[in-house]
PDB file of C-alpha atoms and ligand atoms in Angstrom:
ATOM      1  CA  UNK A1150      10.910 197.877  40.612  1.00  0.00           C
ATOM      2  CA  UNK A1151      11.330 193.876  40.194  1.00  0.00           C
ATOM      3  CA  UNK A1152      12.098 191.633  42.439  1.00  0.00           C
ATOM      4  CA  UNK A1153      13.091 188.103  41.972  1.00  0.00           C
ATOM      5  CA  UNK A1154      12.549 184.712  44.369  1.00  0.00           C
ATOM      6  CA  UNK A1155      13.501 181.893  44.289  1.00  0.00           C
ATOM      7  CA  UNK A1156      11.937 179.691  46.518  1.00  0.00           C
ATOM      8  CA  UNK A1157      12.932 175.684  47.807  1.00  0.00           C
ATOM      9  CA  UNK A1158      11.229 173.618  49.985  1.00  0.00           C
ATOM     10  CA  UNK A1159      13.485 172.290  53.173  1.00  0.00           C
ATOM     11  CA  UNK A1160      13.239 175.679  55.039  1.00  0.00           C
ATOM     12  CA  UNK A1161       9.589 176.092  54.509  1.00  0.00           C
ATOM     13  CA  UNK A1162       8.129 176.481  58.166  1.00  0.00           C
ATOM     14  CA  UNK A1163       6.307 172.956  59.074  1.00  0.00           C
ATOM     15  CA  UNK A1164       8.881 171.046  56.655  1.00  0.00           C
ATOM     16  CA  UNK A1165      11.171 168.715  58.831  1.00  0.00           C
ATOM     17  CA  UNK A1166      11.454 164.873  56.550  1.00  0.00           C
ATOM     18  CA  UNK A1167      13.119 164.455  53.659  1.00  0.00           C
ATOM     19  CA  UNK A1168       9.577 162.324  52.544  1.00  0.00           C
ATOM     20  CA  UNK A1169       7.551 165.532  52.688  1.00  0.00           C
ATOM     21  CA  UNK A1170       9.733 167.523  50.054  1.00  0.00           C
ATOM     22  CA  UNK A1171       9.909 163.987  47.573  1.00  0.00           C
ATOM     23  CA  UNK A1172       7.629 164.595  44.813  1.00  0.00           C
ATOM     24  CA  UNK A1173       7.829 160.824  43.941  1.00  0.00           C
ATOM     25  CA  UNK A1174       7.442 158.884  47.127  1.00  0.00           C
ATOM     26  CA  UNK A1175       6.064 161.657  49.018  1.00  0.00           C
ATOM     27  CA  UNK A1176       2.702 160.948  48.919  1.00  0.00           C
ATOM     28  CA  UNK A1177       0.551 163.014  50.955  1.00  0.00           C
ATOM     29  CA  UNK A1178       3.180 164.730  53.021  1.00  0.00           C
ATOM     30  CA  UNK A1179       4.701 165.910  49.836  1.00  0.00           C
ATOM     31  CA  UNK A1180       1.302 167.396  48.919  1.00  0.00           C
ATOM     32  CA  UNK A1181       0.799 169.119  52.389  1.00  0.00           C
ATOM     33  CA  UNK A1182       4.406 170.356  51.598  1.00  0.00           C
ATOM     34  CA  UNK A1183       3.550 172.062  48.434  1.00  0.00           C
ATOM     35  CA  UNK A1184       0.676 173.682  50.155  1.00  0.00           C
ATOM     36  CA  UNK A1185       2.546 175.243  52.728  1.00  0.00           C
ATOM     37  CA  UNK A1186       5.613 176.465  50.390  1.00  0.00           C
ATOM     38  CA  UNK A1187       2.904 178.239  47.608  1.00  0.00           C
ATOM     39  CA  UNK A1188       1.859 179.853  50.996  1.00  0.00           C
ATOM     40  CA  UNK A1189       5.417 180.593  51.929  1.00  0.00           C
ATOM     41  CA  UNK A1190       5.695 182.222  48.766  1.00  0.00           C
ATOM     42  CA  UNK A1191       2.748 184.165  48.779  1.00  0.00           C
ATOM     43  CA  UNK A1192       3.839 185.612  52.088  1.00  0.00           C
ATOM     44  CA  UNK A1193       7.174 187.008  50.230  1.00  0.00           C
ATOM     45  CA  UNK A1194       4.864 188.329  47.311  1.00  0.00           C
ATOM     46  CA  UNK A1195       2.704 190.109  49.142  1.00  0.00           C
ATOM     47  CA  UNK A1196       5.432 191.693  51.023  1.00  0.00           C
ATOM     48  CA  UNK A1197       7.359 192.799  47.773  1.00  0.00           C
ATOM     49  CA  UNK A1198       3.852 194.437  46.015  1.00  0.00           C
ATOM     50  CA  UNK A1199       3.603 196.429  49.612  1.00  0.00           C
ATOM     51  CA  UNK A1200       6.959 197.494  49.008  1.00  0.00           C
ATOM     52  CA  UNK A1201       6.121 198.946  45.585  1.00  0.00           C
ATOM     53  CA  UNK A1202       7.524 195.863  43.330  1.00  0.00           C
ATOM     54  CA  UNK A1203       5.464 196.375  39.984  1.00  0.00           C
ATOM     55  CA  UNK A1204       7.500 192.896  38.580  1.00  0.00           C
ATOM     56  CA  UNK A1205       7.834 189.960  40.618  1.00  0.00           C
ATOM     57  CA  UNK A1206       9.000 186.779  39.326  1.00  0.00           C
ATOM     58  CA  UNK A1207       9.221 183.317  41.397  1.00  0.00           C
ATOM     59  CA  UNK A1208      11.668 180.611  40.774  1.00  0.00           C
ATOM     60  CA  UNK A1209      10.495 177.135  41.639  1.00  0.00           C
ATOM     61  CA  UNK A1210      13.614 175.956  43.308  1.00  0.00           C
ATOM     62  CA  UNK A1211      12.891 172.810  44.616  1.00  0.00           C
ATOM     63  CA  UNK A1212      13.638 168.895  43.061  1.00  0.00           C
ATOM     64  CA  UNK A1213      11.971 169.577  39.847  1.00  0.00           C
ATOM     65  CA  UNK A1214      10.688 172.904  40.500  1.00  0.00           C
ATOM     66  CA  UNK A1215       7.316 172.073  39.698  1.00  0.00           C
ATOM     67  CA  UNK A1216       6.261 172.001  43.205  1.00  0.00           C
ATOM     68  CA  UNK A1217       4.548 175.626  43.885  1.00  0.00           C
ATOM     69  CA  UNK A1218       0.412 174.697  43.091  1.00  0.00           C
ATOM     70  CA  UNK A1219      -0.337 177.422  40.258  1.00  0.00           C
ATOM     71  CA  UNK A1220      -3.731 177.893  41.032  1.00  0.00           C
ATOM     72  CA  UNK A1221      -2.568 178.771  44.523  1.00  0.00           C
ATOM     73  CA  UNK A1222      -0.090 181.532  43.873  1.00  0.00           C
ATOM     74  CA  UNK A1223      -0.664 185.034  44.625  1.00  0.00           C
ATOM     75  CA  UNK A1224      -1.518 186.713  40.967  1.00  0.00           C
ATOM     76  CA  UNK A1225       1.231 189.510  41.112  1.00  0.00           C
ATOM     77  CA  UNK A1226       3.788 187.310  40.026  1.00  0.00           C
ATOM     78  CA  UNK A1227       4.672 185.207  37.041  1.00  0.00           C
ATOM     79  CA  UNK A1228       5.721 181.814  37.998  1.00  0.00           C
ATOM     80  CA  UNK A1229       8.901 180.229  36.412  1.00  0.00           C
ATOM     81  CA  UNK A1230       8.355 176.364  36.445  1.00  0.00           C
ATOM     82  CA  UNK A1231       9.806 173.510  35.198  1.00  0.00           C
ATOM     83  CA  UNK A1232      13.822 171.709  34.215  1.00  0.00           C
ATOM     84  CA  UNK A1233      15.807 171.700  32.674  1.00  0.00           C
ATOM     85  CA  UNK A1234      17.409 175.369  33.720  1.00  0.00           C
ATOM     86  CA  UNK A1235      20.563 176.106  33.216  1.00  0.00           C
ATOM     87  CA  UNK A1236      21.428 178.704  36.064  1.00  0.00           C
ATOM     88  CA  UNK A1237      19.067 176.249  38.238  1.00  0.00           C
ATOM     89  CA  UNK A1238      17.796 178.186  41.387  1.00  0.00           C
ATOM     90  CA  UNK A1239      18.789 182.134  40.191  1.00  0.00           C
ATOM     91  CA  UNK A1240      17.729 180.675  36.329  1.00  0.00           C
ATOM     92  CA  UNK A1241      16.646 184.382  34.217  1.00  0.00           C
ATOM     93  CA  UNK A1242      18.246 186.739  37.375  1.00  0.00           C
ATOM     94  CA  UNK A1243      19.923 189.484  35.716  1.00  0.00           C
ATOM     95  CA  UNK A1244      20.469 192.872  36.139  1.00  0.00           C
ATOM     96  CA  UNK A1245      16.896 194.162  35.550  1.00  0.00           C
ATOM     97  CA  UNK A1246      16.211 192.886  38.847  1.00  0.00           C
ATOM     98  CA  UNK A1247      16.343 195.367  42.006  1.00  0.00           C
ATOM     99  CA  UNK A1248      16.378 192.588  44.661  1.00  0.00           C
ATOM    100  CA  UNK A1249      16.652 189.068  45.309  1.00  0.00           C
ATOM    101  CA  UNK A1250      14.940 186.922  47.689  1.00  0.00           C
ATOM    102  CA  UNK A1251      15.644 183.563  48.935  1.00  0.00           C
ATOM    103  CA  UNK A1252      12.717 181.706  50.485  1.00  0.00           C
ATOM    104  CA  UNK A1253      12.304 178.077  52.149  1.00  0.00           C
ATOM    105  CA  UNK A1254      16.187 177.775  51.936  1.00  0.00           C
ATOM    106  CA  UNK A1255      18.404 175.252  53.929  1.00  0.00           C
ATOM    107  CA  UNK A1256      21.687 175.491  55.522  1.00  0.00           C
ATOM    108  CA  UNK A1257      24.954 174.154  53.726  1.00  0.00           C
ATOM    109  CA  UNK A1258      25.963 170.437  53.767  1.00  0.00           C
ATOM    110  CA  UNK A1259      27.749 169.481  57.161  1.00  0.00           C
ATOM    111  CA  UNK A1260      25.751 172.254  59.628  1.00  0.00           C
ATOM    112  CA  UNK A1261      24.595 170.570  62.807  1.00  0.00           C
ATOM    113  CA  UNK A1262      21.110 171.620  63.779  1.00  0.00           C
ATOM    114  CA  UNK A1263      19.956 172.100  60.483  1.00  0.00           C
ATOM    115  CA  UNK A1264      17.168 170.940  58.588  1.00  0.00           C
ATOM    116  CA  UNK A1265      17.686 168.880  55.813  1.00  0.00           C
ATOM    117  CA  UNK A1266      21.234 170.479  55.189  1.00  0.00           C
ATOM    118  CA  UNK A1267      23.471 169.852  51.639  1.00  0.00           C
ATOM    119  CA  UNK A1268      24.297 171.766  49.032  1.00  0.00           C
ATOM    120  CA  UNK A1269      23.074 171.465  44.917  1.00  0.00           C
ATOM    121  CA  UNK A1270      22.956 168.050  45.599  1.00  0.00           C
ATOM    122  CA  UNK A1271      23.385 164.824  48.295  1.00  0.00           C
ATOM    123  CA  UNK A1272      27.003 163.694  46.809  1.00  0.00           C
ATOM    124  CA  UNK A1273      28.344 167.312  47.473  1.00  0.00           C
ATOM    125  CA  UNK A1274      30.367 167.370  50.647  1.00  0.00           C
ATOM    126  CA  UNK A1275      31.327 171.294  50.624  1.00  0.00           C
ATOM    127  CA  UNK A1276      32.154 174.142  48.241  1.00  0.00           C
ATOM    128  CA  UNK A1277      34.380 177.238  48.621  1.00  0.00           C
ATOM    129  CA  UNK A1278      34.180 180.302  46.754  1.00  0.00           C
ATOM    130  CA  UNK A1279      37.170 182.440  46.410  1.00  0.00           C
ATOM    131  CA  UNK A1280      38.543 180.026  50.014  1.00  0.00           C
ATOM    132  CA  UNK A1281      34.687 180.903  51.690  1.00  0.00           C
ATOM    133  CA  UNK A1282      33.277 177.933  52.269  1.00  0.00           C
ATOM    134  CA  UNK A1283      29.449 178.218  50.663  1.00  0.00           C
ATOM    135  CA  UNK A1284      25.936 176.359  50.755  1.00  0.00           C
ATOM    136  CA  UNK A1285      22.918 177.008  48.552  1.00  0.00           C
ATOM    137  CA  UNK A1286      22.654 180.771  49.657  1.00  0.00           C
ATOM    138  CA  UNK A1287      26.090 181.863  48.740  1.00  0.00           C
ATOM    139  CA  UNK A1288      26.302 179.675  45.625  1.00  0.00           C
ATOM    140  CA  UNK A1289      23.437 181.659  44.229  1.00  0.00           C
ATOM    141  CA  UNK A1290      24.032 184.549  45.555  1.00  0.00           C
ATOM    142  CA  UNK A1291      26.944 185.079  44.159  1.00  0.00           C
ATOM    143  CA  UNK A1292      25.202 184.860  40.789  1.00  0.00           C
ATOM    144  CA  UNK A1293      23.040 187.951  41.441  1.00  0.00           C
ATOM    145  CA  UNK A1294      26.026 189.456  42.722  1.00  0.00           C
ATOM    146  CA  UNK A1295      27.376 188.773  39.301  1.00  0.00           C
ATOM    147  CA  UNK A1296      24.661 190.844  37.869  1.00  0.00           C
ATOM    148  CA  UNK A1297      24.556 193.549  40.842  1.00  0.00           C
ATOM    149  CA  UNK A1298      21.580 192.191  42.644  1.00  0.00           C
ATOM    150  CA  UNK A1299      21.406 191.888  46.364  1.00  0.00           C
ATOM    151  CA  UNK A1300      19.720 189.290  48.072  1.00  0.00           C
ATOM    152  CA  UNK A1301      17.492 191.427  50.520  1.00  0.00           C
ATOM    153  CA  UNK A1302      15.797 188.413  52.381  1.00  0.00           C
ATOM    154  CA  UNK A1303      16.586 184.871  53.132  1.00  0.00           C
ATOM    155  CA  UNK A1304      14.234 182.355  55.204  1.00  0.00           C
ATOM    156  CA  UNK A1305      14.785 179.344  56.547  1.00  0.00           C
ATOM    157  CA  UNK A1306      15.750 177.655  59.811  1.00  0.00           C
ATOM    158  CA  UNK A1307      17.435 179.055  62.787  1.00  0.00           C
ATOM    159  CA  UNK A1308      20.807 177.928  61.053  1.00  0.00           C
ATOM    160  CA  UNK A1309      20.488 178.969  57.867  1.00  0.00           C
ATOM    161  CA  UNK A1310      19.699 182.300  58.560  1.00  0.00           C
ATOM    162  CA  UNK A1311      22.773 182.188  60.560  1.00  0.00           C
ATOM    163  CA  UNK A1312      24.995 181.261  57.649  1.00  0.00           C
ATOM    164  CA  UNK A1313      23.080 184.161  56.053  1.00  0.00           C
ATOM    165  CA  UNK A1314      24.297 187.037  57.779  1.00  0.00           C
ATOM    166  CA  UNK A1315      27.383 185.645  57.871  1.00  0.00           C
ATOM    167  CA  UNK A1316      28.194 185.762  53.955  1.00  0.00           C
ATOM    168  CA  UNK A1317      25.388 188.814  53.712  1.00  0.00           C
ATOM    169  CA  UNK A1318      25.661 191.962  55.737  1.00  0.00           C
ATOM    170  CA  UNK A1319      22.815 193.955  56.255  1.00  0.00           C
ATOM    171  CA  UNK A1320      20.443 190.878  54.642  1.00  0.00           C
ATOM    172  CA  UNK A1321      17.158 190.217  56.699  1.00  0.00           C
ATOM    173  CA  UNK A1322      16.309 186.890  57.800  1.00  0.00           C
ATOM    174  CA  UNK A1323      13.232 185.287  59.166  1.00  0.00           C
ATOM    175  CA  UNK A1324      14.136 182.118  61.138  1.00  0.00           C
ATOM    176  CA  UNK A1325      10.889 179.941  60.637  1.00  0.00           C
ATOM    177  CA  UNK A1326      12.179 177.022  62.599  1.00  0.00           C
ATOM    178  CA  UNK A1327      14.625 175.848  65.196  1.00  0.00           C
ATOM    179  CA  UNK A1328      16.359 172.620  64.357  1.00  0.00           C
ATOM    180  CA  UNK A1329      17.063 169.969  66.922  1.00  0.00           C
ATOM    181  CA  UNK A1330      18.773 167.631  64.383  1.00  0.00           C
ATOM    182  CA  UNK A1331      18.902 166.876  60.733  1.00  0.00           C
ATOM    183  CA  UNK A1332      15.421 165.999  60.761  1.00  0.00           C
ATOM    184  CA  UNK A1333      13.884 167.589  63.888  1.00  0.00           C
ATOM    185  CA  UNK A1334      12.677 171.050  64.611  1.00  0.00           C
ATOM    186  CA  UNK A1335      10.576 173.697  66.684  1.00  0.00           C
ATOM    187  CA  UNK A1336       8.146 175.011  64.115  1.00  0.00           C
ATOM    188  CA  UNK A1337       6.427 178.344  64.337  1.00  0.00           C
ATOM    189  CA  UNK A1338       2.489 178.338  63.302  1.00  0.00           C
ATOM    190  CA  UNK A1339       2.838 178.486  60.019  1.00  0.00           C
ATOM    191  CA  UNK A1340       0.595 181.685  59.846  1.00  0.00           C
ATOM    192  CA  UNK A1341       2.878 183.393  62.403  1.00  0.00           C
ATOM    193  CA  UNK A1342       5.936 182.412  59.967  1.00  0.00           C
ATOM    194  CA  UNK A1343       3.988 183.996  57.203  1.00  0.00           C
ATOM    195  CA  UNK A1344       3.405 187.213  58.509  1.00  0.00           C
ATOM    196  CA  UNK A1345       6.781 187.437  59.623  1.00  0.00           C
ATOM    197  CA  UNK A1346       7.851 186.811  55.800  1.00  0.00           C
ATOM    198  CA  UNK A1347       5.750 189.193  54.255  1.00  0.00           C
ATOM    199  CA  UNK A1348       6.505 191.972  56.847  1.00  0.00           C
ATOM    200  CA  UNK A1349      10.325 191.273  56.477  1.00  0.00           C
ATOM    201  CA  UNK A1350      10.096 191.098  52.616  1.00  0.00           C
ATOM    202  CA  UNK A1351       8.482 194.414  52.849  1.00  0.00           C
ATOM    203  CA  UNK A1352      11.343 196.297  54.920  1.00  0.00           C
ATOM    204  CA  UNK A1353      13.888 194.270  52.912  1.00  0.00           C
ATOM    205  CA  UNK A1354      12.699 194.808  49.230  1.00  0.00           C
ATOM    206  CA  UNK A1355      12.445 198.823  50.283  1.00  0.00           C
ATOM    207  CA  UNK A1356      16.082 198.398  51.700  1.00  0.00           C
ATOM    208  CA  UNK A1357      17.402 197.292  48.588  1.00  0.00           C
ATOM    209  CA  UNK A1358      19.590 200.113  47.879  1.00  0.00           C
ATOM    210  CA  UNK A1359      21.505 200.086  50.818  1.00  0.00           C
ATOM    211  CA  UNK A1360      22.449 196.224  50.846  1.00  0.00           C
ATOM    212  CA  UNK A1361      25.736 195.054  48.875  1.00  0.00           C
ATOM    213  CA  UNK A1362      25.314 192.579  45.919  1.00  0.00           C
ATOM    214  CA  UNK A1363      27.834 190.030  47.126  1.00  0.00           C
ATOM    215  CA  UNK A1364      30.727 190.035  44.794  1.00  0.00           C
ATOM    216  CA  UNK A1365      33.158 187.634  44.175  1.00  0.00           C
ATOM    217  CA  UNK A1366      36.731 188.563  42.824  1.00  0.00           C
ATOM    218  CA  UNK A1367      38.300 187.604  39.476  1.00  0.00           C
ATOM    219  CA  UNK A1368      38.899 185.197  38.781  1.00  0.00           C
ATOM    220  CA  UNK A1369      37.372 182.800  40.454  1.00  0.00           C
ATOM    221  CA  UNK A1370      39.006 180.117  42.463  1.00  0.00           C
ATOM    222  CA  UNK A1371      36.221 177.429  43.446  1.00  0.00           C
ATOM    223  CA  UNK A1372      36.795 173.738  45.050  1.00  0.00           C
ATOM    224  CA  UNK A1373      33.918 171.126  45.134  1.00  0.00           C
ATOM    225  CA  UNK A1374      34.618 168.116  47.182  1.00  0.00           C
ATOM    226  CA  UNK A1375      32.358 164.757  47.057  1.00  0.00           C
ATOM    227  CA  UNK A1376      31.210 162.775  49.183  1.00  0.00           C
ATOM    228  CA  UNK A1377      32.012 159.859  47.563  1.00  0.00           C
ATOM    229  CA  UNK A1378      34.220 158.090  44.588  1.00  0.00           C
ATOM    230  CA  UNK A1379      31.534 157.057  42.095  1.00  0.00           C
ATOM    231  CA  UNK A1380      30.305 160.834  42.191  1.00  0.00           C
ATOM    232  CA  UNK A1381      33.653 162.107  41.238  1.00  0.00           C
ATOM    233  CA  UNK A1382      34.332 159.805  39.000  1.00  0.00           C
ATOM    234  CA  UNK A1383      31.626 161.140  37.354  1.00  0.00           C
ATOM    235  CA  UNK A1384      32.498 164.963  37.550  1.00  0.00           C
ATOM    236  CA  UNK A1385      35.881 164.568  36.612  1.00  0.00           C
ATOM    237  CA  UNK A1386      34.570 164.277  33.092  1.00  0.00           C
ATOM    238  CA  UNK A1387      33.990 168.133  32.799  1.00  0.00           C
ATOM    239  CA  UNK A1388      37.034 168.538  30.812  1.00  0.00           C
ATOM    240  CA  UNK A1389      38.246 172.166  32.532  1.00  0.00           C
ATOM    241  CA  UNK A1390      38.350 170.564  36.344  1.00  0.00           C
ATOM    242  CA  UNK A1391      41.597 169.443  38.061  1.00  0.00           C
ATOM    243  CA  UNK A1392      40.964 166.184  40.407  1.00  0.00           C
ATOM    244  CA  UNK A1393      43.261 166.739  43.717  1.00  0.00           C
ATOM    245  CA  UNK A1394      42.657 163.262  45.117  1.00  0.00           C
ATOM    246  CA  UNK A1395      39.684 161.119  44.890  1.00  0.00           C
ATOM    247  CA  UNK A1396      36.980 163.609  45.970  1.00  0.00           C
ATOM    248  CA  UNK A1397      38.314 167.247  45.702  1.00  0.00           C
ATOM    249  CA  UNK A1398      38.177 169.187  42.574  1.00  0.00           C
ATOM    250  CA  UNK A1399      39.758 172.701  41.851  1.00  0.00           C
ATOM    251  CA  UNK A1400      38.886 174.903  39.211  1.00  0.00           C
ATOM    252  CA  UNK A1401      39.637 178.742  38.150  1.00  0.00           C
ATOM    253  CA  UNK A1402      37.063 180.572  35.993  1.00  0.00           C
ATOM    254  CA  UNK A1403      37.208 183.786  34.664  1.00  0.00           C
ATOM    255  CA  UNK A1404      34.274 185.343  35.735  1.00  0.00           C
ATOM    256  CA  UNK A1405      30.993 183.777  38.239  1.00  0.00           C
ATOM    257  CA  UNK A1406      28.749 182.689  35.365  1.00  0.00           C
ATOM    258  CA  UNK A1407      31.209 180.627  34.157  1.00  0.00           C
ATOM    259  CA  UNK A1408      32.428 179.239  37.337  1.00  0.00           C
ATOM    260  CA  UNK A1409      28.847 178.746  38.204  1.00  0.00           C
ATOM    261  CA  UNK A1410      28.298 176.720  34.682  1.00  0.00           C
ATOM    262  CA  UNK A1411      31.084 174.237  35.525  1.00  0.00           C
ATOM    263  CA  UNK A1412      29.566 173.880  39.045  1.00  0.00           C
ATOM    264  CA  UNK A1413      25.966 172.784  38.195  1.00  0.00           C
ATOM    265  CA  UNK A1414      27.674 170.607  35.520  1.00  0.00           C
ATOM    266  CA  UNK A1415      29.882 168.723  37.823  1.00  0.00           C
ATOM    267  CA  UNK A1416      26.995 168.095  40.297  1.00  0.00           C
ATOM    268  CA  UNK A1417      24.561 167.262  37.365  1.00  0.00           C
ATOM    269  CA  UNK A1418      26.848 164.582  36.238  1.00  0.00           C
ATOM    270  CA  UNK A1419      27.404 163.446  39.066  1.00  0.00           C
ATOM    271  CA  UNK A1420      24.121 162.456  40.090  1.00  0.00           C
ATOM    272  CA  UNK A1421      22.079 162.875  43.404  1.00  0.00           C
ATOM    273  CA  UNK A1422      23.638 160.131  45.698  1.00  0.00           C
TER     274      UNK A1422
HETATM  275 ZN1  LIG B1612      15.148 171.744  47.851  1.00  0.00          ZN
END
């Protein structure tokens, strides 16, 4: 049985400032950060060996995804580290894996009461799938859909988990923190938010078979709006994109990877701000 994470940093329980998850002017907070998150992750291992996992590999998901401290990690997994990756967050999920999880996540640009919320990247204003408007969660989780993988367990704050359920029936959350604004939330100890992971990534990585991979139909239909010109400008050089207007893009694609390829292009290009 293998089960894949992929773990970020924004929903990691303690993790409210942009400063703590910025490897470059993060100083200290960024290193208290990374601390908590190999913990985070830990958590989820330990829940997926109890659940009989005999494979577990973890996705660095964050910035540069070289955040998790090595030395720190729990030993059952291998640790996949490091850019560039070309699927990103869900880079080397495929179908040998039984179950995804999705740890430390954040909710979708443009959610109120949400931690740190955007999607791929600060210049993305919002993405739809298919007409379903998606964040970080259903962007990759349509991917292991794509390969027949469900995603058994998401964490984050209160909001994300909502957004969660919403796009993922029968997936188990644990909400680690209550937002109170962008930047702003009621924390759990982290211990507490810990045990909570590992017991839920327990129940969830055992319910694997009974949880739908998340499918999207053929083909795909998928609109990326910007937040601003200069960004665009800069996506609209992916040849197979239409430009409706200065910020929205449409594109068809035949199947997910490839609509996911053209995504994570047009955000790459088009930079962080
Ligand atoms: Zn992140």
């Amino acid at each position: 049985m293998k089960a894949f994470i992929s773990i970020d940093m924004e929903g990691i329980c303690g993790v409210v400032r942009e400063i703590e998850t910025d490897p470059i002017k993060g100083g200290e907070a960024y290193q208290q950060s990374r601390h908590l998150m190999t913990q985070e992750a830990n958590a989820a291992i330990e829940g997926c060996v109890k659940a009989g996992a005999t494979e577990i590999l973890i996705a660095d998901s964050h910035w540069n995804f070289d955040n998790l401290i090595p030395e720190e990690l729990h030993e059952a997994a291998t640790l996949l580290r490091g850019t560039p990756r070309g699927f990103s967050m869900v880079e080397d999920l495929d179908a040998s894996a039984d179950a995804a999880l999705f740890v430390g996540y954040h909710a979708r640009a443009g959610t109120p009461r949400a931690i740190l919320d955007h999607t791929y990247s600060g210049s993305v204003a919002a993405v739809r799938v298919n007409g379903t408007e998606v964040g970080e969660t259903g962007i990759n989780a349509y991917l292991a859909g794509h390969h027949d993988v469900p995603v058994v367990l998401v964490t984050g704050d209160r909001a994300l988990t909502a957004e969660a359920k919403a796009l993922l029936p029968n997936v188990h959350t644990v909400a680690v923190k209550d937002a109170t604004g962008a930047t702003s939330a009621k924390n759990l100890h982290p211990k507490k938010a810990r045990e909570q992971i590992q017991s839920e990534a327990t129940e969830a990585v055992r319910d694997a078979k009974t949880i739908a991979p998340l499918r999207a139909k053929t083909p795909i239909q998928m609109v990326v709006e910007f937040r601003r010109t200069y960004a665009a400008d800069l996506a609209a050089m992916i040849p197979t994109v239409r430009r409706v207007g200065g910020l929205r893009f449409e594109f068809e694609a035949d199947d997910y990877l490839e609509a996911f390829r053209t995504f994570y292009a047009m955000v790459t290009i088009a930079g962080g701000e």
